[in-house]
Amino acid sequence: MDNWPKTAKISYKRWRNSEQWGDADFVGQTDEDQGTDAEICTIASNFDAEATQSSSASGSNKPEETFTVDDALEAIGFGKFQWKISFLTGLSWVADAMEMMILSILGPQLHCEWRLPSYKVALITSVVFIGMGISSPIWGNVADKYGRKVGLKVCMCWTLYYGLLSAFAPAYGWLLFLRSLVGFGIGGAPQSVTLYSEFLPMKARGICIMLIAAFWAIGAVFEVLLALMVMPDLGWRWLLGLSTVPLAIFVCFCFWLPESPRFDVLSGRREKAMATLTRIAKENGKTLPQGRLIAYNQNERGRFKDLFAPQYWKTTLLLWFIWFSNAFSYYGIILLTTELFQAGDLCASMFTASFVQTKIEPDCSLECRYLTSADYKDLLWTTLAEFPGFLVVLLLVDYIGRKKSMALCFLMFSLCILPLYACIGRYVSLTIFIFIARAFISGGYQVVFVYTPEVFPTENRALAMGTSSAMARLGALITPFVAQVLLRTSVYLTLSVYCSCSLLAGVASWLLPIETLGRNLQESSLDQETAGQTTSTTRESDNTTGSADQ
């Protein structure tokens, strides 16, 4: 029995904010318990059998000094290395945003050039999201099993290849097929957030992931500017080809990307993780903590059933709906922008001298018309809304928390949709309301990208991002048929769908069990289970001591 490995050593840290929360206790067994804001537990479980055997061989009872990846990243801080990886992973966001923004430009152009009916125009957008929805869990599983770097590099190369080929599509069928393959590749883009978040210290994580979101805004604005310059003279094929330039740059420089040290540690590759952390420390001019890096050798990673474990099932279901609503509303307002601008005077009164009519709906005349320079400029103004939305949420996400920030963004989006019921034409007021609505929904979309990798452990973080992204793609898949097809039937019903969905998502955000503000990234679900058991034991011990004192 002396040769058996010793029990795991648990280091326990407690934080209390007595002014706000008092002396609430933390029990990490369920979603609600783990979400308590009063205390944050950091668990360092030493599963390293080699270290245990070494200690036994030396005959010393003094425990060997160890540190976790969290400890190393906190010691290293945010520096030169993080700035480099910010720009590189940001390029994947620029490329993703450009491929998304092109959908709102390509549809009206092909609607006129190829004389496509509205459902075929909507299908051009939908096949992209079908590809993304199918591939997102696949890329997430690849990233959890084979590494974040592997998954991200392969999906970006895939998107570049088929993005270029789609520029040469000879007919509508070929364009659908190639754009669906582009969507399949873009489905892996959220893994850039997974990779990036795992290199960040806790205090900088929220702001840094939000800063990465700025690259999405840059990509969206760049795509509109590119369309303004290219479309009048060169056409949509050149636009598709030139939109792959950020992807090409990323592919050229992705060899510099290291693998996530969190993934290496969970895979039992301690030496590789140490080499990465040493490299980061050297570039940042810092030193690593003294001792031995703890390695978790966990082979069962990226399992779908783990998302529905007792401590995660409620969070998973609520997040799926939030991701769905974010994408449904975000891409909906993008598509509505071009549709409403094309319509000119959107609404014509259906009132006549008699009130016999039961259908009092706006008369939408969305006939075939090419986008003009004025359309692109208005689209540019509404796209610039990404930046103020980003700045507002940047100030809120580390002040009021992730959950409240998401709820606030959904509420403000719904309020900005309401004035559109007044059937305003193409005036400054239309641009202003769309601008504000897009600012808040884009800000909320970025917050969920911060929250999701924080709430799930490393063992299934990429899968959680992938499945959540798949739900977002489902929302984006449905939204063209609402924004481009249903709009021609009923403007009121279209706006009601977006307003209701956003309000429900705000409620779901409020009901999320876990607030991740100030919470370390978990390496494994075992961390939280051990945390709950240790804290419960400590609580019972404190109660017993208190009774004895009385």
PDB file of N, CA, C and O in Angstrom, residues 228-256:
ATOM      1  N   LEU A 228     -17.842  48.992 -52.244  1.00  0.00           N
ATOM      2  CA  LEU A 228     -18.060  50.327 -52.808  1.00  0.00           C
ATOM      3  C   LEU A 228     -17.073  50.623 -53.925  1.00  0.00           C
ATOM      4  O   LEU A 228     -17.416  51.279 -54.921  1.00  0.00           O
ATOM      5  N   MET A 229     -15.843  50.110 -53.794  1.00  0.00           N
ATOM      6  CA  MET A 229     -14.822  50.359 -54.801  1.00  0.00           C
ATOM      7  C   MET A 229     -14.866  49.354 -55.952  1.00  0.00           C
ATOM      8  O   MET A 229     -14.601  49.709 -57.103  1.00  0.00           O
ATOM      9  N   VAL A 230     -15.212  48.093 -55.632  1.00  0.00           N
ATOM     10  CA  VAL A 230     -15.088  47.027 -56.625  1.00  0.00           C
ATOM     11  C   VAL A 230     -16.369  46.795 -57.413  1.00  0.00           C
ATOM     12  O   VAL A 230     -16.333  46.613 -58.642  1.00  0.00           O
ATOM     13  N   MET A 231     -17.499  46.802 -56.764  1.00  0.00           N
ATOM     14  CA  MET A 231     -18.751  46.392 -57.402  1.00  0.00           C
ATOM     15  C   MET A 231     -19.157  47.219 -58.626  1.00  0.00           C
ATOM     16  O   MET A 231     -19.597  46.648 -59.634  1.00  0.00           O
ATOM     17  N   PRO A 232     -19.042  48.554 -58.602  1.00  0.00           N
ATOM     18  CA  PRO A 232     -19.509  49.318 -59.771  1.00  0.00           C
ATOM     19  C   PRO A 232     -18.800  48.965 -61.067  1.00  0.00           C
ATOM     20  O   PRO A 232     -19.419  48.979 -62.143  1.00  0.00           O
ATOM     21  N   ASP A 233     -17.509  48.649 -61.023  1.00  0.00           N
ATOM     22  CA  ASP A 233     -16.737  48.434 -62.248  1.00  0.00           C
ATOM     23  C   ASP A 233     -16.343  46.976 -62.469  1.00  0.00           C
ATOM     24  O   ASP A 233     -16.362  46.483 -63.598  1.00  0.00           O
ATOM     25  N   LEU A 234     -15.969  46.264 -61.405  1.00  0.00           N
ATOM     26  CA  LEU A 234     -15.413  44.918 -61.559  1.00  0.00           C
ATOM     27  C   LEU A 234     -16.436  43.811 -61.300  1.00  0.00           C
ATOM     28  O   LEU A 234     -16.298  42.709 -61.826  1.00  0.00           O
ATOM     29  N   GLY A 235     -17.423  44.070 -60.472  1.00  0.00           N
ATOM     30  CA  GLY A 235     -18.469  43.081 -60.245  1.00  0.00           C
ATOM     31  C   GLY A 235     -18.225  42.186 -59.052  1.00  0.00           C
ATOM     32  O   GLY A 235     -17.208  42.262 -58.358  1.00  0.00           O
ATOM     33  N   TRP A 236     -19.203  41.279 -58.820  1.00  0.00           N
ATOM     34  CA  TRP A 236     -19.198  40.464 -57.609  1.00  0.00           C
ATOM     35  C   TRP A 236     -18.129  39.390 -57.593  1.00  0.00           C
ATOM     36  O   TRP A 236     -17.689  38.965 -56.522  1.00  0.00           O
ATOM     37  N   ARG A 237     -17.663  38.926 -58.763  1.00  0.00           N
ATOM     38  CA  ARG A 237     -16.620  37.893 -58.775  1.00  0.00           C
ATOM     39  C   ARG A 237     -15.309  38.423 -58.192  1.00  0.00           C
ATOM     40  O   ARG A 237     -14.623  37.733 -57.430  1.00  0.00           O
ATOM     41  N   TRP A 238     -14.947  39.632 -58.571  1.00  0.00           N
ATOM     42  CA  TRP A 238     -13.747  40.244 -58.011  1.00  0.00           C
ATOM     43  C   TRP A 238     -13.911  40.481 -56.507  1.00  0.00           C
ATOM     44  O   TRP A 238     -12.949  40.338 -55.745  1.00  0.00           O
ATOM     45  N   LEU A 239     -15.121  40.823 -56.100  1.00  0.00           N
ATOM     46  CA  LEU A 239     -15.361  41.038 -54.673  1.00  0.00           C
ATOM     47  C   LEU A 239     -15.149  39.745 -53.888  1.00  0.00           C
ATOM     48  O   LEU A 239     -14.526  39.755 -52.819  1.00  0.00           O
ATOM     49  N   LEU A 240     -15.661  38.632 -54.407  1.00  0.00           N
ATOM     50  CA  LEU A 240     -15.453  37.344 -53.740  1.00  0.00           C
ATOM     51  C   LEU A 240     -13.974  36.990 -53.657  1.00  0.00           C
ATOM     52  O   LEU A 240     -13.490  36.510 -52.624  1.00  0.00           O
ATOM     53  N   GLY A 241     -13.248  37.213 -54.748  1.00  0.00           N
ATOM     54  CA  GLY A 241     -11.829  36.874 -54.760  1.00  0.00           C
ATOM     55  C   GLY A 241     -11.009  37.727 -53.810  1.00  0.00           C
ATOM     56  O   GLY A 241     -10.184  37.217 -53.037  1.00  0.00           O
ATOM     57  N   LEU A 242     -11.230  39.049 -53.840  1.00  0.00           N
ATOM     58  CA  LEU A 242     -10.450  39.954 -52.995  1.00  0.00           C
ATOM     59  C   LEU A 242     -10.799  39.811 -51.523  1.00  0.00           C
ATOM     60  O   LEU A 242      -9.990  40.169 -50.654  1.00  0.00           O
ATOM     61  N   SER A 243     -11.978  39.296 -51.233  1.00  0.00           N
ATOM     62  CA  SER A 243     -12.387  39.130 -49.833  1.00  0.00           C
ATOM     63  C   SER A 243     -11.613  38.023 -49.130  1.00  0.00           C
ATOM     64  O   SER A 243     -11.702  37.885 -47.900  1.00  0.00           O
ATOM     65  N   THR A 244     -10.868  37.225 -49.875  1.00  0.00           N
ATOM     66  CA  THR A 244     -10.084  36.140 -49.263  1.00  0.00           C
ATOM     67  C   THR A 244      -8.678  36.578 -48.875  1.00  0.00           C
ATOM     68  O   THR A 244      -7.913  35.768 -48.350  1.00  0.00           O
ATOM     69  N   VAL A 245      -8.325  37.846 -49.121  1.00  0.00           N
ATOM     70  CA  VAL A 245      -6.969  38.322 -48.822  1.00  0.00           C
ATOM     71  C   VAL A 245      -6.611  38.145 -47.341  1.00  0.00           C
ATOM     72  O   VAL A 245      -5.520  37.653 -47.028  1.00  0.00           O
ATOM     73  N   PRO A 246      -7.469  38.537 -46.377  1.00  0.00           N
ATOM     74  CA  PRO A 246      -7.110  38.303 -44.964  1.00  0.00           C
ATOM     75  C   PRO A 246      -6.883  36.827 -44.644  1.00  0.00           C
ATOM     76  O   PRO A 246      -6.007  36.495 -43.839  1.00  0.00           O
ATOM     77  N   LEU A 247      -7.647  35.943 -45.278  1.00  0.00           N
ATOM     78  CA  LEU A 247      -7.432  34.503 -45.078  1.00  0.00           C
ATOM     79  C   LEU A 247      -6.051  34.088 -45.562  1.00  0.00           C
ATOM     80  O   LEU A 247      -5.363  33.297 -44.909  1.00  0.00           O
ATOM     81  N   ALA A 248      -5.661  34.616 -46.716  1.00  0.00           N
ATOM     82  CA  ALA A 248      -4.352  34.272 -47.267  1.00  0.00           C
ATOM     83  C   ALA A 248      -3.233  34.742 -46.343  1.00  0.00           C
ATOM     84  O   ALA A 248      -2.232  34.030 -46.133  1.00  0.00           O
ATOM     85  N   ILE A 249      -3.386  35.932 -45.773  1.00  0.00           N
ATOM     86  CA  ILE A 249      -2.373  36.443 -44.845  1.00  0.00           C
ATOM     87  C   ILE A 249      -2.288  35.565 -43.605  1.00  0.00           C
ATOM     88  O   ILE A 249      -1.197  35.233 -43.125  1.00  0.00           O
ATOM     89  N   PHE A 250      -3.445  35.161 -43.072  1.00  0.00           N
ATOM     90  CA  PHE A 250      -3.453  34.293 -41.896  1.00  0.00           C
ATOM     91  C   PHE A 250      -2.756  32.971 -42.187  1.00  0.00           C
ATOM     92  O   PHE A 250      -1.946  32.491 -41.377  1.00  0.00           O
ATOM     93  N   VAL A 251      -3.068  32.362 -43.321  1.00  0.00           N
ATOM     94  CA  VAL A 251      -2.478  31.072 -43.673  1.00  0.00           C
ATOM     95  C   VAL A 251      -0.958  31.192 -43.798  1.00  0.00           C
ATOM     96  O   VAL A 251      -0.216  30.273 -43.413  1.00  0.00           O
ATOM     97  N   CYS A 252      -0.478  32.329 -44.297  1.00  0.00           N
ATOM     98  CA  CYS A 252       0.967  32.526 -44.460  1.00  0.00           C
ATOM     99  C   CYS A 252       1.690  32.630 -43.122  1.00  0.00           C
ATOM    100  O   CYS A 252       2.856  32.231 -43.016  1.00  0.00           O
ATOM    101  N   PHE A 253       1.022  33.154 -42.096  1.00  0.00           N
ATOM    102  CA  PHE A 253       1.693  33.402 -40.818  1.00  0.00           C
ATOM    103  C   PHE A 253       1.242  32.466 -39.698  1.00  0.00           C
ATOM    104  O   PHE A 253       1.735  32.584 -38.575  1.00  0.00           O
ATOM    105  N   CYS A 254       0.339  31.535 -39.970  1.00  0.00           N
ATOM    106  CA  CYS A 254      -0.185  30.690 -38.897  1.00  0.00           C
ATOM    107  C   CYS A 254       0.854  29.703 -38.368  1.00  0.00           C
ATOM    108  O   CYS A 254       0.645  29.114 -37.298  1.00  0.00           O
ATOM    109  N   PHE A 255       1.972  29.517 -39.083  1.00  0.00           N
ATOM    110  CA  PHE A 255       3.019  28.614 -38.592  1.00  0.00           C
ATOM    111  C   PHE A 255       3.594  29.129 -37.270  1.00  0.00           C
ATOM    112  O   PHE A 255       4.136  28.364 -36.470  1.00  0.00           O
ATOM    113  N   TRP A 256       3.457  30.439 -37.016  1.00  0.00           N
ATOM    114  CA  TRP A 256       3.991  31.020 -35.782  1.00  0.00           C
ATOM    115  C   TRP A 256       3.143  30.639 -34.567  1.00  0.00           C
ATOM    116  O   TRP A 256       3.638  30.623 -33.438  1.00  0.00           O
TER     117      TRP A 256
END
